[in-house]
XYZ file of C-alpha atoms in Angstrom:
780
model
C 238.623 102.955 65.252
C 236.874 105.989 63.596
C 233.331 107.209 64.254
C 230.596 106.420 61.663
C 228.973 108.929 59.444
C 225.725 108.404 61.377
C 227.485 109.384 64.585
C 228.751 112.668 63.149
C 225.333 113.343 61.647
C 223.545 112.861 64.984
C 226.178 114.908 66.736
C 225.682 117.736 64.287
C 221.942 117.499 64.729
C 222.254 117.855 68.452
C 224.754 120.736 68.042
C 222.385 122.512 65.628
C 219.537 122.297 68.111
C 221.761 123.572 70.890
C 222.845 126.377 68.665
C 219.317 127.545 67.899
C 218.239 126.896 71.521
C 221.136 128.975 72.917
C 220.233 131.818 70.623
C 216.629 131.714 71.453
C 217.613 131.801 75.165
C 219.761 134.887 74.586
C 216.889 136.561 72.682
C 214.419 135.675 75.533
C 216.779 137.240 78.120
C 217.643 140.351 76.085
C 213.904 141.007 75.438
C 213.334 141.794 79.202
C 215.069 145.176 79.671
C 213.874 147.494 82.421
C 211.128 149.940 81.642
C 212.701 152.984 80.027
C 210.063 154.180 77.553
C 208.463 157.432 78.416
C 205.431 157.014 76.202
C 204.348 153.917 78.140
C 203.105 156.144 80.963
C 200.770 157.985 78.673
C 199.493 154.670 77.280
C 198.860 153.391 80.823
C 196.932 156.501 81.835
C 194.890 156.503 78.620
C 194.108 152.827 79.176
C 192.881 153.647 82.658
C 190.729 156.449 81.221
C 189.094 154.183 78.648
C 188.427 151.350 81.073
C 187.020 153.602 83.791
C 184.956 155.788 81.486
C 183.893 153.095 78.977
C 184.689 154.988 75.802
C 187.565 156.034 73.559
C 187.665 159.828 73.430
C 187.722 161.468 70.019
C 189.252 164.694 71.367
C 192.343 165.380 73.454
C 191.603 165.054 77.170
C 195.178 164.890 78.451
C 196.855 168.251 77.720
C 196.212 171.900 78.265
C 197.449 172.992 74.847
C 195.114 170.812 72.706
C 192.272 170.132 75.086
C 189.033 169.459 73.225
C 190.699 169.300 69.774
C 190.093 166.209 67.540
C 192.454 163.330 68.288
C 192.398 159.925 66.602
C 193.610 157.618 69.180
C 194.720 154.762 66.943
C 196.514 152.922 69.777
C 193.547 152.650 72.183
C 193.511 148.783 72.229
C 197.173 148.679 73.096
C 196.497 151.092 75.923
C 193.756 148.912 77.350
C 195.937 145.815 77.015
C 198.953 147.345 78.912
C 196.647 148.814 81.556
C 195.116 145.424 82.183
C 198.490 143.617 82.217
C 199.887 146.203 84.608
C 196.918 145.944 87.015
C 197.061 142.127 86.847
C 200.770 141.398 87.028
C 202.412 144.759 87.854
C 205.057 146.602 85.881
C 207.243 143.538 85.510
C 204.247 141.870 83.903
C 204.530 144.399 81.105
C 208.138 143.426 80.607
C 207.249 139.739 80.474
C 204.524 140.584 77.949
C 207.100 142.208 75.741
C 209.316 139.153 76.089
C 206.506 136.840 74.981
C 205.722 139.031 71.989
C 209.408 139.226 70.893
C 209.899 135.546 71.285
C 206.714 134.857 69.291
C 208.139 136.987 66.511
C 211.335 134.981 66.360
C 209.506 131.647 66.590
C 207.328 132.701 63.618
C 210.417 133.622 61.626
C 211.983 130.339 62.577
C 208.874 128.299 61.550
C 208.989 130.130 58.258
C 212.596 129.348 57.417
C 213.804 126.459 59.542
C 215.356 123.576 57.723
C 217.354 120.869 59.452
C 221.135 121.014 58.831
C 220.991 124.701 57.904
C 221.294 126.047 61.466
C 224.786 127.524 60.720
C 223.114 129.765 58.157
C 220.061 130.587 60.249
C 221.862 131.357 63.556
C 224.170 134.232 62.447
C 221.272 135.863 60.524
C 219.005 135.422 63.470
C 221.590 137.065 65.704
C 221.850 140.067 63.371
C 218.090 140.458 63.377
C 218.122 140.377 67.174
C 220.769 143.133 67.281
C 218.614 145.353 65.066
C 215.366 144.465 66.955
C 217.034 145.342 70.310
C 216.613 149.024 69.383
C 212.855 148.476 69.606
C 212.785 146.398 72.825
C 210.385 148.924 74.446
C 206.793 148.450 75.603
C 205.222 150.340 72.755
C 202.612 149.474 70.031
C 205.504 148.679 67.723
C 206.101 145.342 69.333
C 202.583 144.238 68.284
C 203.123 145.644 64.813
C 206.259 143.627 64.379
C 204.464 140.479 65.429
C 201.579 141.130 62.958
C 204.117 141.866 60.286
C 205.901 138.491 60.875
C 202.538 136.684 60.974
C 201.388 138.270 57.676
C 204.594 137.163 55.862
C 204.326 133.711 57.489
C 200.661 133.204 56.510
C 201.083 134.457 52.936
C 204.108 132.229 52.451
C 202.684 128.991 54.007
C 198.948 129.141 54.549
C 197.214 130.784 51.532
C 195.867 127.351 50.697
C 193.854 127.275 53.932
C 190.177 128.460 53.861
C 190.564 129.921 57.347
C 193.319 132.292 56.179
C 190.723 134.969 55.128
C 189.118 134.984 58.545
C 192.549 134.960 60.244
C 193.733 137.934 58.266
C 190.527 139.796 59.005
C 190.879 139.317 62.780
C 194.553 140.256 62.787
C 193.800 143.453 60.758
C 191.027 144.516 63.092
C 193.454 144.134 66.068
C 196.308 145.828 64.184
C 194.106 148.760 63.175
C 193.327 149.506 66.820
C 196.727 148.877 68.175
C 199.152 150.843 65.995
C 199.214 153.262 63.087
C 201.458 150.934 61.128
C 198.428 148.761 60.332
C 198.659 149.853 56.704
C 201.728 147.600 56.413
C 199.486 144.558 56.432
C 197.635 145.846 53.374
C 200.931 146.805 51.729
C 202.285 143.243 52.171
C 199.184 141.776 50.477
C 199.321 144.343 47.662
C 203.008 143.478 47.064
C 202.062 139.726 46.858
C 199.196 140.464 44.409
C 201.203 142.811 42.196
C 204.042 140.261 42.051
C 201.649 137.567 41.044
C 200.239 139.756 38.390
C 203.731 140.415 37.001
C 204.543 136.709 36.883
C 201.423 136.166 34.805
C 201.529 139.228 32.509
C 205.116 140.669 32.340
C 207.978 138.950 30.546
C 210.892 138.701 33.018
C 214.432 137.311 32.643
C 215.610 133.765 33.412
C 213.044 131.732 35.327
C 211.521 134.583 37.269
C 208.026 134.158 35.732
C 207.833 130.662 37.118
C 209.282 131.102 40.589
C 206.748 130.970 43.394
C 203.693 131.213 41.127
C 200.502 130.740 43.116
C 197.779 128.265 42.103
C 194.709 130.061 40.761
C 192.668 129.405 43.856
C 195.319 130.942 46.095
C 195.564 133.921 43.836
C 191.762 134.466 44.094
C 191.899 133.954 47.895
C 194.630 136.654 48.122
C 192.298 139.118 46.434
C 189.517 138.310 48.878
C 192.084 138.718 51.708
C 192.853 142.234 50.458
C 189.159 143.060 50.403
C 188.818 141.654 53.911
C 191.689 143.812 55.147
C 190.207 146.975 53.799
C 186.875 146.047 55.445
C 188.659 145.202 58.747
C 190.167 148.749 58.947
C 186.654 150.161 59.367
C 186.263 148.341 62.758
C 187.553 151.127 64.909
C 185.884 153.760 67.077
C 185.996 156.480 64.342
C 185.031 154.253 61.396
C 186.194 155.980 58.135
C 188.340 158.532 59.896
C 190.092 155.926 61.876
C 190.611 153.659 58.811
C 192.079 156.551 56.822
C 194.273 157.833 59.664
C 197.482 155.802 58.981
C 197.420 156.880 55.381
C 196.786 160.570 56.115
C 199.778 160.508 58.497
C 201.956 158.722 55.889
C 201.187 161.281 53.186
C 201.571 164.128 55.662
C 205.228 163.358 56.247
C 206.261 165.676 53.442
C 204.538 168.699 55.016
C 205.219 170.419 58.331
C 205.462 166.934 60.005
C 208.984 166.682 58.561
C 210.348 168.725 61.487
C 209.927 165.711 63.712
C 212.397 163.684 61.594
C 215.123 166.176 62.263
C 214.573 166.319 66.050
C 213.319 162.903 67.275
C 215.927 160.202 67.408
C 213.722 157.307 66.340
C 212.524 159.282 63.338
C 215.978 160.132 62.043
C 217.472 158.334 59.129
C 219.625 155.330 60.126
C 222.138 155.908 57.331
C 223.408 159.216 56.000
C 225.990 159.751 53.264
C 228.423 160.725 56.014
C 227.850 157.534 58.019
C 227.620 154.850 55.285
C 231.123 153.557 56.187
C 230.933 154.298 59.869
C 231.372 150.911 61.580
C 230.082 152.239 64.862
C 226.555 153.042 63.540
C 223.882 150.574 62.722
C 226.368 147.891 61.620
C 224.057 144.843 62.014
C 221.447 146.687 59.840
C 224.095 147.533 57.188
C 225.344 143.903 57.165
C 221.809 142.628 56.627
C 221.435 145.040 53.699
C 224.628 143.721 52.109
C 223.901 140.016 52.722
C 220.356 140.229 51.421
C 221.384 142.176 48.373
C 224.236 139.725 47.752
C 221.880 136.757 48.101
C 219.955 137.950 44.965
C 223.128 137.632 42.997
C 223.569 133.962 44.050
C 220.029 133.272 43.186
C 219.766 135.574 40.159
C 218.297 132.898 37.828
C 215.568 131.761 40.228
C 214.494 135.051 41.804
C 210.918 135.319 43.002
C 209.865 138.871 42.052
C 207.755 139.131 45.107
C 210.961 138.848 47.224
C 212.593 141.641 45.230
C 209.625 143.927 45.644
C 209.242 143.203 49.325
C 212.992 143.708 49.865
C 213.191 146.992 47.924
C 210.041 148.554 49.418
C 210.984 147.719 53.047
C 214.579 148.786 52.426
C 213.293 152.224 51.413
C 210.853 152.223 54.335
C 213.652 151.372 56.789
C 215.943 154.067 55.386
C 213.352 156.683 56.220
C 213.549 156.281 59.981
C 215.500 154.325 62.615
C 212.321 152.847 64.046
C 211.604 151.111 60.695
C 214.860 149.067 60.610
C 213.454 145.975 62.295
C 210.848 145.471 59.569
C 213.551 145.364 57.014
C 215.662 143.083 59.250
C 212.801 140.531 59.258
C 212.499 140.772 55.427
C 216.296 140.521 54.935
C 216.466 137.424 57.070
C 213.779 135.681 55.080
C 215.173 136.821 51.763
C 218.690 135.575 52.560
C 217.473 132.126 53.468
C 215.052 131.827 50.500
C 217.727 132.969 48.023
C 220.352 130.463 49.318
C 217.892 127.611 49.941
C 219.001 125.754 46.845
C 222.703 126.069 47.691
C 224.605 123.345 49.569
C 228.064 123.537 51.089
C 229.277 120.979 48.598
C 228.296 123.340 45.722
C 230.791 125.907 46.743
C 233.671 123.895 48.304
C 236.669 122.482 46.365
C 236.491 118.710 45.750
C 238.997 117.705 48.408
C 236.912 119.443 51.178
C 233.769 117.521 50.332
C 234.421 114.396 52.358
C 231.433 113.842 54.822
C 233.723 113.493 57.833
C 235.426 116.789 57.126
C 232.071 118.597 56.568
C 230.523 117.224 59.780
C 233.599 118.002 61.924
C 233.874 121.515 60.436
C 230.101 122.136 61.039
C 230.428 120.882 64.653
C 233.351 123.211 65.244
C 231.388 126.119 63.795
C 228.444 125.338 65.965
C 230.533 125.272 69.029
C 232.142 128.593 68.026
C 228.804 130.296 67.577
C 227.384 128.820 70.867
C 230.398 130.227 72.658
C 229.998 133.614 70.969
C 226.335 133.777 71.898
C 226.946 132.718 75.498
C 229.667 135.314 75.777
C 227.299 137.981 74.468
C 224.671 136.807 76.956
C 227.178 136.973 79.821
C 228.011 140.601 78.921
C 224.313 141.414 78.852
C 223.813 139.939 82.309
C 226.434 142.280 83.708
C 224.737 145.390 82.299
C 223.619 147.682 85.073
C 224.254 150.831 87.073
C 224.345 152.083 90.656
C 221.104 152.877 92.400
C 222.018 155.733 94.718
C 218.737 155.481 96.636
C 219.396 151.871 97.727
C 223.203 152.050 97.534
C 223.314 148.930 95.449
C 223.742 147.881 91.885
C 220.574 147.890 89.687
C 220.373 145.458 86.730
C 219.312 146.874 83.372
C 216.803 144.086 83.176
C 213.288 144.018 84.796
C 212.008 146.801 87.025
C 211.701 150.503 86.280
C 214.714 152.536 85.147
C 216.150 154.731 87.893
C 217.990 156.864 85.389
C 215.403 157.612 82.646
C 212.551 159.346 84.405
C 212.333 162.513 86.514
C 210.746 160.469 89.248
C 211.696 162.548 92.262
C 210.553 165.743 90.630
C 207.190 164.165 89.891
C 207.098 162.725 93.429
C 207.261 166.349 94.641
C 204.310 167.304 92.459
C 202.349 164.267 93.596
C 203.147 164.597 97.354
C 202.169 168.315 97.417
C 199.028 167.886 95.283
C 200.174 170.624 92.972
C 197.627 171.367 90.281
C 197.590 173.442 87.098
C 198.676 173.663 83.505
C 202.449 173.137 83.034
C 204.944 173.948 80.386
C 207.135 170.908 79.992
C 209.655 169.272 77.631
C 208.772 166.775 74.935
C 210.234 163.795 76.776
C 208.586 164.280 80.166
C 205.077 164.981 78.965
C 203.960 161.357 78.765
C 205.531 160.573 82.179
C 203.726 163.542 83.764
C 200.459 162.352 82.291
C 200.998 158.882 83.574
C 201.872 160.048 87.120
C 199.918 163.260 87.895
C 197.078 163.640 85.419
C 194.471 165.134 85.858
C 196.067 167.389 88.539
C 198.654 168.449 86.003
C 197.761 169.150 82.352
C 200.836 169.209 80.130
C 201.840 171.666 77.356
C 203.749 169.097 75.301
C 203.951 165.305 74.961
C 204.992 162.726 72.352
C 201.792 162.607 70.302
C 203.410 164.233 67.236
C 200.395 163.536 64.993
C 198.249 165.674 67.334
C 200.705 168.465 67.834
C 201.831 169.040 64.260
C 205.100 170.569 63.078
C 204.154 174.223 63.618
C 203.365 173.736 67.296
C 206.493 171.613 67.696
C 208.639 174.328 66.153
C 207.236 176.935 68.572
C 207.956 174.576 71.503
C 211.529 174.107 70.326
C 212.064 177.914 70.217
C 210.950 178.081 73.823
C 212.816 174.981 75.056
C 216.081 175.505 73.139
C 216.301 179.229 72.772
C 214.336 180.453 75.880
C 212.129 182.654 73.685
C 210.340 184.689 76.329
C 207.745 186.272 74.055
C 206.641 182.873 72.849
C 206.543 181.550 76.417
C 204.478 184.513 77.574
C 202.113 183.930 74.675
C 201.764 180.267 75.585
C 201.363 181.059 79.324
C 198.489 183.413 78.526
C 196.783 181.300 75.944
C 196.963 178.001 77.959
C 196.773 179.502 81.486
C 200.171 178.053 82.441
C 200.925 178.049 86.158
C 203.972 175.940 86.249
C 207.073 174.920 84.287
C 208.643 171.480 84.550
C 212.269 171.442 83.379
C 213.479 167.799 83.073
C 217.231 167.169 83.539
C 217.146 163.449 84.316
C 218.690 162.367 81.053
C 220.558 165.487 79.871
C 221.162 169.119 80.973
C 218.363 171.468 80.121
C 218.738 174.572 77.843
C 220.774 177.251 79.569
C 218.644 179.917 77.824
C 215.388 178.385 79.031
C 216.589 178.118 82.596
C 217.860 181.643 82.693
C 214.576 182.964 81.108
C 212.419 181.173 83.719
C 214.669 182.011 86.626
C 214.703 185.741 85.636
C 211.047 185.894 84.930
C 209.049 188.164 87.248
C 206.341 186.311 89.119
C 207.840 182.804 88.715
C 209.598 180.986 91.505
C 211.694 177.797 91.638
C 210.204 175.417 94.196
C 212.046 172.186 93.328
C 215.655 171.542 92.325
C 217.547 168.257 92.133
C 219.432 166.101 89.639
C 216.312 165.279 87.700
C 214.904 168.651 87.172
C 213.747 172.106 88.240
C 210.156 173.081 88.845
C 208.997 176.689 88.528
C 205.625 177.842 89.840
C 203.789 181.063 88.900
C 203.158 183.301 91.843
C 199.415 182.867 92.118
C 197.052 182.482 95.149
C 196.755 178.750 94.349
C 200.613 178.327 94.481
C 201.366 180.730 97.359
C 201.568 178.005 100.020
C 203.879 175.753 98.015
C 206.105 178.677 97.099
C 206.400 179.914 100.629
C 207.393 176.448 101.902
C 209.703 175.332 99.048
C 211.173 178.365 97.285
C 214.752 177.495 96.292
C 217.595 179.858 97.326
C 220.307 178.943 94.774
C 222.752 181.436 96.212
C 223.001 179.425 99.432
C 222.723 176.003 97.842
C 224.815 173.209 99.409
C 225.442 169.838 97.815
C 223.458 166.782 99.017
C 226.494 164.576 99.651
C 226.402 160.912 99.200
C 227.250 158.539 101.999
C 230.814 157.391 101.059
C 230.714 154.770 103.892
C 227.764 153.067 102.164
C 229.436 153.518 98.744
C 232.570 151.851 100.007
C 234.717 150.841 96.992
C 231.877 150.914 94.436
C 232.984 152.485 91.135
C 230.162 154.857 90.283
C 229.538 157.995 88.300
C 228.047 160.661 90.599
C 225.476 161.888 88.114
C 223.384 163.414 90.847
C 226.093 165.946 91.606
C 227.028 166.558 87.949
C 223.492 167.115 86.904
C 222.944 169.701 89.606
C 226.240 171.278 88.766
C 225.273 171.777 85.157
C 221.941 173.333 86.134
C 223.555 175.670 88.694
C 226.116 176.746 86.108
C 223.406 177.411 83.579
C 221.648 179.673 86.149
C 224.828 181.555 86.770
C 225.605 180.159 90.246
C 229.154 179.027 89.468
C 230.368 178.937 93.140
C 227.526 176.469 93.984
C 228.229 174.522 90.801
C 231.873 174.141 91.830
C 230.731 172.859 95.243
C 228.720 170.138 93.451
C 231.677 169.315 91.192
C 233.949 168.974 94.259
C 231.380 166.682 95.858
C 231.401 164.596 92.704
C 235.198 164.339 92.739
C 235.047 163.164 96.385
C 232.943 160.208 95.126
C 234.941 159.595 91.949
C 238.357 161.305 91.805
C 239.103 160.169 88.254
C 236.068 162.038 86.819
C 236.635 163.514 83.389
C 233.253 165.350 83.368
C 233.935 167.026 86.649
C 237.334 168.360 85.637
C 235.879 169.442 82.277
C 233.121 171.446 83.904
C 235.547 173.061 86.387
C 237.766 174.033 83.471
C 234.855 175.627 81.622
C 233.754 177.599 84.710
C 237.295 178.958 85.374
C 237.670 179.944 81.789
C 234.419 181.891 81.887
C 235.771 183.669 84.951
C 239.022 184.466 83.191
C 241.071 182.403 85.540
C 243.017 180.735 82.678
C 245.645 179.081 84.815
C 243.084 177.154 86.864
C 241.162 176.365 83.689
C 244.394 175.022 82.126
C 245.091 172.850 85.260
C 241.625 171.264 85.037
C 241.789 170.770 81.292
C 245.085 168.900 81.887
C 243.453 166.586 84.379
C 240.386 166.109 82.075
C 242.779 165.275 79.247
C 244.641 162.718 81.436
C 241.398 160.863 82.128
C 240.096 161.127 78.568
C 243.136 161.987 76.464
C 242.097 160.229 73.271
C 238.971 162.335 73.000
C 239.576 164.790 70.147
C 237.233 167.470 71.499
C 239.225 167.443 74.712
C 242.451 167.945 72.753
C 240.848 170.963 71.062
C 239.776 172.441 74.430
C 243.155 171.639 76.026
C 244.788 173.400 73.044
C 242.548 176.413 73.754
C 243.692 176.291 77.422
C 247.330 176.528 76.183
C 246.291 179.471 73.996
C 244.557 181.207 76.953
C 247.660 181.049 79.137
C 249.816 182.410 76.286
C 251.660 179.175 75.404
C 251.138 179.347 71.657
C 253.642 176.629 70.817
C 251.818 174.219 73.091
C 248.476 175.298 71.614
C 249.807 174.631 68.088
C 251.055 171.206 69.022
C 247.817 170.026 70.587
C 245.572 171.718 67.993
C 247.384 169.849 65.266
C 246.683 166.542 67.038
C 243.051 167.571 67.365
C 242.798 168.287 63.679
C 244.450 165.007 62.762
C 242.095 163.098 65.015
C 238.962 164.909 64.004
C 239.485 166.490 60.549
C 235.761 167.393 60.078
C 235.564 169.477 63.286
C 236.238 173.188 62.542
C 236.996 174.013 66.236
C 240.497 172.494 66.168
C 241.439 174.432 62.982
C 240.274 177.725 64.550
C 242.356 177.236 67.668
C 245.333 176.335 65.436
C 244.705 179.439 63.249
C 244.528 181.732 66.275
C 247.747 180.203 67.753
C 249.577 180.773 64.436
C 248.373 184.366 64.307
C 249.650 184.943 67.868
C 252.964 183.511 66.762
C 253.136 186.098 64.017
C 252.438 183.505 61.321
C 249.463 185.399 60.017
C 249.201 183.966 56.492
C 249.591 180.426 57.718
C 246.965 181.068 60.301
C 244.570 182.450 57.647
C 245.063 179.408 55.472
C 244.137 177.244 58.479
C 241.146 179.472 59.160
C 239.986 178.999 55.549
C 240.063 175.243 56.046
C 237.931 175.706 59.226
C 235.388 177.703 57.235
C 235.029 174.949 54.680
C 233.784 172.619 57.494
C 230.301 172.312 58.736
C 229.049 174.968 61.209
C 232.217 176.854 62.299
C 231.911 179.017 65.343
C 231.723 182.473 63.808
C 232.626 184.178 67.123
C 235.955 182.359 67.049
C 236.507 183.541 63.473
C 235.862 187.066 64.695
C 238.584 186.515 67.393
C 241.113 185.527 64.718
C 240.287 188.776 62.934
C 240.748 190.694 66.148
C 244.259 189.252 66.637
C 245.173 190.328 63.139
C 243.662 193.795 63.549
C 245.455 194.345 66.842
C 248.787 193.510 65.147
C 248.093 195.843 62.240
C 247.179 193.095 59.722
C 244.103 194.963 58.642
C 243.648 193.210 55.297
C 243.564 189.738 56.907
C 241.218 191.062 59.626
C 238.937 192.465 56.921
C 238.906 189.206 54.982
C 238.105 187.279 58.182
C 235.148 189.520 59.054
C 233.844 189.363 55.452
C 233.872 185.504 55.615
C 231.729 185.727 58.737
C 229.142 187.838 56.973
C 229.209 185.497 53.876
C 228.055 182.691 56.220
C 225.580 184.750 58.290
C 224.508 188.037 56.750
C 222.654 188.914 59.990
C 225.647 188.480 62.219
C 225.727 192.031 63.669
C 229.145 191.797 65.278
C 230.594 191.087 61.821
C 229.411 194.502 60.572
C 230.735 196.205 63.706
C 234.147 194.657 63.221
C 234.199 195.579 59.507
C 233.352 199.142 60.460
C 236.228 199.104 62.946
C 238.631 198.174 60.144
C 237.293 201.017 58.009
C 237.875 203.346 60.944
C 241.435 202.138 61.321
C 241.875 202.892 57.612
C 240.207 206.299 58.319
C 237.372 205.560 55.866
C 234.563 206.942 58.024
C 231.917 206.931 55.277
C 232.396 203.195 54.604
C 232.234 202.552 58.311
C 228.984 204.533 58.507
C 227.407 202.618 55.543
C 228.394 199.315 57.130
C 226.893 200.181 60.553
C 223.671 201.493 58.994
C 223.303 198.221 57.122
C 223.570 196.418 60.488
C 221.028 198.798 62.075
C 218.439 197.978 59.404
C 218.664 194.340 60.582
C 218.658 195.225 64.323
C 216.796 198.624 64.605
C 216.672 198.465 68.454
C 220.435 198.092 68.903
C 221.365 201.087 70.981
C 225.124 200.469 70.666
C 224.886 200.731 66.945
C 222.911 203.975 67.177
C 225.485 205.537 69.458
C 228.382 204.507 67.233
C 226.569 205.753 64.086
C 225.955 209.127 65.817
C 229.690 209.362 66.785
C 230.827 208.723 63.219
C 228.271 211.117 61.761
C 229.580 213.789 64.139
C 233.137 213.031 62.946
C 232.134 213.402 59.342
C 230.296 216.660 60.034
C 233.298 217.933 61.883
C 235.520 217.366 58.864
C 237.261 214.360 60.419
C 235.869 211.727 58.018
């Protein structure tokens, strides 16, 4: 006896609810990650300042570099909120606050689009939105902006007929204006709605577009009043007109010197580049939503609501500008997809013999079970996410609590415990954390307030941080009375040039060194006591070994040892770096990074056989990594096995055809094998790639020159100068070719050209003098 249609219908209704409920549960869980955001600490400290002092400062009070300069703190209300939540419920309270806000966003989207029996359409789209939104699961003002954004779309779509809507929009805009700079999006949404309505009434459009979603006259009038209320609401901020205009001034300032931030800050970079459009490992949920929402317009092409098109296009462009904007588009794409397919039914697209009710209900039930299983599997994987806490010798979940990997907490503990005071040079990422932990004792040089700093200041900072520019550092030290430097290595190794500059700087001493950073203090009376007690002697550094008894059989990555090893190597203490690497291998013998670092150190020392042995081990543990193949090929080259180098370099080129390094190793190996022309052809291919290492191109020329292939050497050096006209070594090598050809005058002209670019180069001066003497002596 078969089941009735009503039975299948009720079963599908239950399955649909379970499907949506499961997904909401996964979203609720995934919205509770541990605290990782660095900017949160600045917000907490600023919230404390506002609450304790009773006002919102209009100038910078947190840093040494911009102290007293105008600052529009457009996020002050968010700062007060997070400070209150943290004081009331602790740091986990902040995480739960985020979870509530995220869940509210999804509930609003669900209320806007939910329709019984369409759960199989809603759930996959909801899941894609969650995957995009996960990139913004951080306790920042953005989470409020996303909620306001969802509420604006919801209220315009469903509640314009309500008289209270004007007041509700006004209150929301006042809050948004004082919480985040993206408050202009609220005004933008209303403008899109108004312009769309105007088009429906005054512009002839194809098909039935003029009649889709037309507002009644009273709602159209109310929308105009809402726009006026929003503009008025933006004035309710501590700085009145300046505060209201701030988001727009920042928006229009992006084309100026602020553009430097988009090239250097991850969240400000573009989510899709021409080179990554088809890359399935980058932003795939976002790309899928673009395709699905664009495709939905085709299915609904005769009944398109022009407001949906404008909203979709504007927020697609907005999202393509920066990674942090993707979630706004994801919300829009979700709504657009469901609106555009709302008139479609499964029976409209299935062949006749698949339209029987029993078949449809059983198929829908199977699909619901499939998606429930998929979501539960995803949730299970999330629940296992974690890492090893070496302080407690136990696993730390990536949910709830404070991250043990993201912050330089021990380095800041050192500052706090020893009551160190002064103005500190620091990196972009650690500025907010330092403010949150040790302000006002420490005043930072740099933090994440890009709108305050400006592009010019950031560029100067990058030259110091990345290039170790000593003159710029000295200028900053004098101007801002710097008495310390905080070099954060908790998330990534610091710049070798910066570390060497600070370590070699007279009157500056390292007083703290560990996996999360290095602290240098200026030798002043105020710092004398700390320096005398804690000055670091790198030459006698010994690893802080982990307790392998407590580790037992835990599979861990010994990042403490590896981080210290990288810093020691950067400072030139290779013996001590190797001790740290060996300690890391004691913890994790199958450690690719450790063998890689050992190989690099031995190569620098010229011990090519040991370098080769370690590259071999690194390759065994990560053999499919194309950069490793390239380096392993270089190791073969260094030990004189050119056939082996050719074989591995060819594999590297095949696996990573856009990387010039593999081609250059291959070219050098061919040249060493007396296949010069073939090597040059390969070199030419390397030069056609992005950013080839010009020093390696010089080495190819040197091989050719040593073997008497002067024309190929000359062409190689010329190619170097075509790509960098200021590459001094290129001129020196060209001059060397001219000397081999006994053309002393051409060599002299070439070297003088180089001297004009580097007038302080003593080696160039000596060589020029030597050639001039030859010419005078009749030898030119």
